[in-house]
Amino acid sequence: MPTNEIPLNDLQAEFQSIKHEVMPAIERVLDGMQLFLGPQCHRFEEDFARYCGSRYGVAVSNGTDALVLALRACQVSAGDEVITVANTFIATVEAIAQVGARPVFIDIDPQTYVMDWRQIEAVVTPRTRAIIPVHLFGHPVEMQPVLDIARRHNLRVIEDASQAHGATYQGRRVGSFGDIACFSLYYSKNLGAYGEAGICTTGNGELAETLRILRDHGSRVRYQHDLLGMNNRIDELQAAILNVKLPYLDRWNARRQSHARAYNDALQDIVEQIPVARSWASHVYYVYVIQVRERDHFRNALQQAAIGTGVHYPIPLHLQSACRHYGYAPGSLPITEAASERIVSLPMYPELTGEQIERVISTIRLSRVTRATARVARTI
Ligand SMILES: *Cc1c(COP(=O)(O)O)cnc(C)c1O
């Protein structure tokens, strides 16, 4: 990495800081040659569930599979409807489609970008089986009203917490609210393996047992199959790496929050919108998303200065080609669509330095100035 580049996310910096613990952990697994569903997996399941304030953890192959398994364990199947948002990563909807169900999209809160629970009841039908609130960008969904509505209509709640490891709602960590919560442990997430991994948490022992059976070919006892499951196991190498990293998660999230405060202070008066954290939430800034006008100009200016930016996400799911058959027209989710045109993500990772943040901020200031000057020049 050239020294003057500020990437959107810097995984090398993280690895260098924990290499002295990761390498021996990998070696221990390989010396033991127990590669699946061994002590590292069990320790991680226990520790992560406890961390979330939940009872059971079932570690799996990735976050998408975690969602599929959760839907299957909740017996969501062909013909059922699942209420969720279009402002999420495609995996949320892929999982719903995978079990034969249909996603029903509702719009988002324009300030926090997460599900607006006020819209849920209008789309509940006799076919609705579950709600998937997505704790997006690191900000939790307002869970109490979601849980109340679910109870009233006898619906399951499956949290997609893939972007919010450690975030809290009313002082309680996400992953402890739904019937099941699903976390991706993809390498770029707040807590990530060095490869593919995911985990489901649940307070329900029966659901935990079903998840455990489903992830390992429907089997409790070798070559004896109670259900038609899948190969969705986590491997011991990834579990060992996650066991090294979990104790750092709170420290890393606190650093993300401190970076966000620095960005917020400097940017609140010069961009259209900075991230909002509700009073009942702690935001863990998986990504730091602002809104700007003239996004292409903005991103170009930062790219010229070797500063990475991203757009999470440029095309809402209901307007993706892959989702055309669900029949949502442009304009059907106006808040989601408007946000997708103005959002841009800035570099955000725990190891970001004060100096780097300053450089991002001064580059943004300069880009606004040059844009204003160009506009003046055009009008003369
Ligand atoms: C990353 C992510 C997933 C999918 O996780 P994978 O581990 O990549 O399969 C699902 N939902 C959301 C919101 C995500 O950000």
PDB file of N, CA and C in Angstrom, residues 8 113 137-138 256-268 271 273-276 283-291 309-310 312 343-349 352 360-361 364:
ATOM      1  N   LEU A   8     -10.585   2.687   1.723  1.00  0.00           N
ATOM      2  CA  LEU A   8     -11.884   2.667   2.392  1.00  0.00           C
ATOM      3  C   LEU A   8     -11.801   1.810   3.654  1.00  0.00           C
ATOM      4  N   TYR A 113     -31.238   5.328   7.809  1.00  0.00           N
ATOM      5  CA  TYR A 113     -31.175   4.410   6.660  1.00  0.00           C
ATOM      6  C   TYR A 113     -31.666   2.990   6.972  1.00  0.00           C
ATOM      7  N   PHE A 137     -25.233  -0.508   8.220  1.00  0.00           N
ATOM      8  CA  PHE A 137     -24.105   0.424   8.376  1.00  0.00           C
ATOM      9  C   PHE A 137     -23.552   0.449   9.806  1.00  0.00           C
ATOM     10  N   GLY A 138     -24.145  -0.309  10.727  1.00  0.00           N
ATOM     11  CA  GLY A 138     -23.725  -0.262  12.129  1.00  0.00           C
ATOM     12  C   GLY A 138     -24.768   0.325  13.048  1.00  0.00           C
ATOM     13  N   ARG A 256     -13.743   3.189  15.949  1.00  0.00           N
ATOM     14  CA  ARG A 256     -14.614   3.617  14.842  1.00  0.00           C
ATOM     15  C   ARG A 256     -15.497   4.786  15.294  1.00  0.00           C
ATOM     16  N   GLN A 257     -16.036   4.686  16.520  1.00  0.00           N
ATOM     17  CA  GLN A 257     -16.916   5.749  17.020  1.00  0.00           C
ATOM     18  C   GLN A 257     -16.149   7.053  17.200  1.00  0.00           C
ATOM     19  N   SER A 258     -14.923   6.951  17.648  1.00  0.00           N
ATOM     20  CA  SER A 258     -14.137   8.168  17.831  1.00  0.00           C
ATOM     21  C   SER A 258     -13.788   8.798  16.470  1.00  0.00           C
ATOM     22  N   HIS A 259     -13.486   7.972  15.486  1.00  0.00           N
ATOM     23  CA  HIS A 259     -13.247   8.505  14.128  1.00  0.00           C
ATOM     24  C   HIS A 259     -14.516   9.186  13.605  1.00  0.00           C
ATOM     25  N   ALA A 260     -15.672   8.559  13.861  1.00  0.00           N
ATOM     26  CA  ALA A 260     -16.939   9.118  13.378  1.00  0.00           C
ATOM     27  C   ALA A 260     -17.181  10.497  14.004  1.00  0.00           C
ATOM     28  N   ARG A 261     -16.860  10.623  15.313  1.00  0.00           N
ATOM     29  CA  ARG A 261     -17.039  11.941  15.957  1.00  0.00           C
ATOM     30  C   ARG A 261     -16.162  12.989  15.289  1.00  0.00           C
ATOM     31  N   ALA A 262     -14.932  12.620  14.965  1.00  0.00           N
ATOM     32  CA  ALA A 262     -14.024  13.582  14.314  1.00  0.00           C
ATOM     33  C   ALA A 262     -14.562  13.993  12.946  1.00  0.00           C
ATOM     34  N   TYR A 263     -15.005  13.009  12.167  1.00  0.00           N
ATOM     35  CA  TYR A 263     -15.607  13.319  10.863  1.00  0.00           C
ATOM     36  C   TYR A 263     -16.849  14.199  11.056  1.00  0.00           C
ATOM     37  N   ASN A 264     -17.737  13.797  11.982  1.00  0.00           N
ATOM     38  CA  ASN A 264     -18.994  14.529  12.185  1.00  0.00           C
ATOM     39  C   ASN A 264     -18.736  15.993  12.498  1.00  0.00           C
ATOM     40  N   ASP A 265     -17.821  16.249  13.444  1.00  0.00           N
ATOM     41  CA  ASP A 265     -17.532  17.629  13.865  1.00  0.00           C
ATOM     42  C   ASP A 265     -17.089  18.467  12.678  1.00  0.00           C
ATOM     43  N   ALA A 266     -16.248  17.881  11.842  1.00  0.00           N
ATOM     44  CA  ALA A 266     -15.686  18.667  10.745  1.00  0.00           C
ATOM     45  C   ALA A 266     -16.649  18.788   9.562  1.00  0.00           C
ATOM     46  N   LEU A 267     -17.512  17.788   9.384  1.00  0.00           N
ATOM     47  CA  LEU A 267     -18.294  17.742   8.138  1.00  0.00           C
ATOM     48  C   LEU A 267     -19.731  18.226   8.272  1.00  0.00           C
ATOM     49  N   GLN A 268     -20.210  18.399   9.513  1.00  0.00           N
ATOM     50  CA  GLN A 268     -21.645  18.658   9.665  1.00  0.00           C
ATOM     51  C   GLN A 268     -22.114  19.902   8.908  1.00  0.00           C
ATOM     52  N   VAL A 271     -21.328  19.091   4.390  1.00  0.00           N
ATOM     53  CA  VAL A 271     -21.955  18.096   3.517  1.00  0.00           C
ATOM     54  C   VAL A 271     -23.470  18.101   3.783  1.00  0.00           C
ATOM     55  N   GLN A 273     -25.567  15.626   4.598  1.00  0.00           N
ATOM     56  CA  GLN A 273     -25.999  14.902   5.790  1.00  0.00           C
ATOM     57  C   GLN A 273     -24.872  14.042   6.343  1.00  0.00           C
ATOM     58  N   ILE A 274     -24.687  14.114   7.663  1.00  0.00           N
ATOM     59  CA  ILE A 274     -23.745  13.217   8.336  1.00  0.00           C
ATOM     60  C   ILE A 274     -24.558  12.082   8.964  1.00  0.00           C
ATOM     61  N   PRO A 275     -23.908  11.001   9.386  1.00  0.00           N
ATOM     62  CA  PRO A 275     -24.674   9.896   9.982  1.00  0.00           C
ATOM     63  C   PRO A 275     -25.382  10.342  11.261  1.00  0.00           C
ATOM     64  N   VAL A 276     -26.576   9.802  11.475  1.00  0.00           N
ATOM     65  CA  VAL A 276     -27.358  10.108  12.671  1.00  0.00           C
ATOM     66  C   VAL A 276     -27.419   8.849  13.524  1.00  0.00           C
ATOM     67  N   HIS A 283     -24.074   3.279  17.617  1.00  0.00           N
ATOM     68  CA  HIS A 283     -23.761   3.046  16.210  1.00  0.00           C
ATOM     69  C   HIS A 283     -22.314   2.544  16.153  1.00  0.00           C
ATOM     70  N   VAL A 284     -22.065   1.469  15.401  1.00  0.00           N
ATOM     71  CA  VAL A 284     -20.677   0.958  15.361  1.00  0.00           C
ATOM     72  C   VAL A 284     -19.996   1.172  13.997  1.00  0.00           C
ATOM     73  N   TYR A 285     -20.636   1.978  13.133  1.00  0.00           N
ATOM     74  CA  TYR A 285     -19.965   2.474  11.935  1.00  0.00           C
ATOM     75  C   TYR A 285     -19.225   1.407  11.146  1.00  0.00           C
ATOM     76  N   TYR A 286     -19.950   0.372  10.750  1.00  0.00           N
ATOM     77  CA  TYR A 286     -19.364  -0.578   9.783  1.00  0.00           C
ATOM     78  C   TYR A 286     -18.915   0.219   8.555  1.00  0.00           C
ATOM     79  N   VAL A 287     -19.781   1.101   8.101  1.00  0.00           N
ATOM     80  CA  VAL A 287     -19.362   2.100   7.112  1.00  0.00           C
ATOM     81  C   VAL A 287     -19.811   3.471   7.589  1.00  0.00           C
ATOM     82  N   TYR A 288     -19.057   4.497   7.191  1.00  0.00           N
ATOM     83  CA  TYR A 288     -19.390   5.873   7.556  1.00  0.00           C
ATOM     84  C   TYR A 288     -19.984   6.535   6.311  1.00  0.00           C
ATOM     85  N   VAL A 289     -21.298   6.748   6.362  1.00  0.00           N
ATOM     86  CA  VAL A 289     -22.037   7.179   5.166  1.00  0.00           C
ATOM     87  C   VAL A 289     -22.522   8.614   5.313  1.00  0.00           C
ATOM     88  N   ILE A 290     -22.153   9.459   4.372  1.00  0.00           N
ATOM     89  CA  ILE A 290     -22.662  10.833   4.343  1.00  0.00           C
ATOM     90  C   ILE A 290     -23.475  11.020   3.057  1.00  0.00           C
ATOM     91  N   GLN A 291     -24.136  12.161   2.944  1.00  0.00           N
ATOM     92  CA  GLN A 291     -24.818  12.484   1.690  1.00  0.00           C
ATOM     93  C   GLN A 291     -24.211  13.753   1.120  1.00  0.00           C
ATOM     94  N   THR A 309     -13.326   5.884  -1.614  1.00  0.00           N
ATOM     95  CA  THR A 309     -14.722   6.099  -1.214  1.00  0.00           C
ATOM     96  C   THR A 309     -15.531   4.911  -1.738  1.00  0.00           C
ATOM     97  N   GLY A 310     -16.748   4.765  -1.259  1.00  0.00           N
ATOM     98  CA  GLY A 310     -17.619   3.701  -1.756  1.00  0.00           C
ATOM     99  C   GLY A 310     -19.052   4.195  -1.779  1.00  0.00           C
ATOM    100  N   HIS A 312     -22.699   2.549  -0.672  1.00  0.00           N
ATOM    101  CA  HIS A 312     -23.426   1.419  -0.072  1.00  0.00           C
ATOM    102  C   HIS A 312     -24.901   1.772   0.046  1.00  0.00           C
ATOM    103  N   ILE A 343     -25.747   9.079  -1.319  1.00  0.00           N
ATOM    104  CA  ILE A 343     -24.869   8.560  -0.270  1.00  0.00           C
ATOM    105  C   ILE A 343     -23.463   8.270  -0.792  1.00  0.00           C
ATOM    106  N   VAL A 344     -22.499   8.456   0.079  1.00  0.00           N
ATOM    107  CA  VAL A 344     -21.115   8.068  -0.227  1.00  0.00           C
ATOM    108  C   VAL A 344     -20.437   7.708   1.093  1.00  0.00           C
ATOM    109  N   SER A 345     -19.581   6.688   1.051  1.00  0.00           N
ATOM    110  CA  SER A 345     -18.916   6.207   2.260  1.00  0.00           C
ATOM    111  C   SER A 345     -17.460   6.653   2.273  1.00  0.00           C
ATOM    112  N   LEU A 346     -17.010   7.082   3.439  1.00  0.00           N
ATOM    113  CA  LEU A 346     -15.623   7.544   3.610  1.00  0.00           C
ATOM    114  C   LEU A 346     -14.789   6.459   4.287  1.00  0.00           C
ATOM    115  N   PRO A 347     -13.458   6.558   4.202  1.00  0.00           N
ATOM    116  CA  PRO A 347     -12.602   5.566   4.859  1.00  0.00           C
ATOM    117  C   PRO A 347     -12.985   5.398   6.332  1.00  0.00           C
ATOM    118  N   MET A 348     -13.133   4.170   6.757  1.00  0.00           N
ATOM    119  CA  MET A 348     -13.502   3.883   8.149  1.00  0.00           C
ATOM    120  C   MET A 348     -12.971   2.516   8.542  1.00  0.00           C
ATOM    121  N   TYR A 349     -12.032   2.518   9.455  1.00  0.00           N
ATOM    122  CA  TYR A 349     -11.518   1.283  10.057  1.00  0.00           C
ATOM    123  C   TYR A 349     -10.775   1.678  11.323  1.00  0.00           C
ATOM    124  N   LEU A 352      -7.345   3.665  11.375  1.00  0.00           N
ATOM    125  CA  LEU A 352      -7.262   4.986  10.749  1.00  0.00           C
ATOM    126  C   LEU A 352      -6.602   5.948  11.746  1.00  0.00           C
ATOM    127  N   VAL A 360      -8.471  13.515   4.931  1.00  0.00           N
ATOM    128  CA  VAL A 360      -9.767  13.304   4.274  1.00  0.00           C
ATOM    129  C   VAL A 360     -10.603  14.580   4.403  1.00  0.00           C
ATOM    130  N   ILE A 361     -10.639  15.142   5.597  1.00  0.00           N
ATOM    131  CA  ILE A 361     -11.463  16.330   5.848  1.00  0.00           C
ATOM    132  C   ILE A 361     -10.974  17.518   5.016  1.00  0.00           C
ATOM    133  N   ILE A 364     -11.928  17.150   1.426  1.00  0.00           N
ATOM    134  CA  ILE A 364     -13.351  17.424   1.192  1.00  0.00           C
ATOM    135  C   ILE A 364     -13.595  18.935   1.180  1.00  0.00           C
TER     136      ILE A 364
END
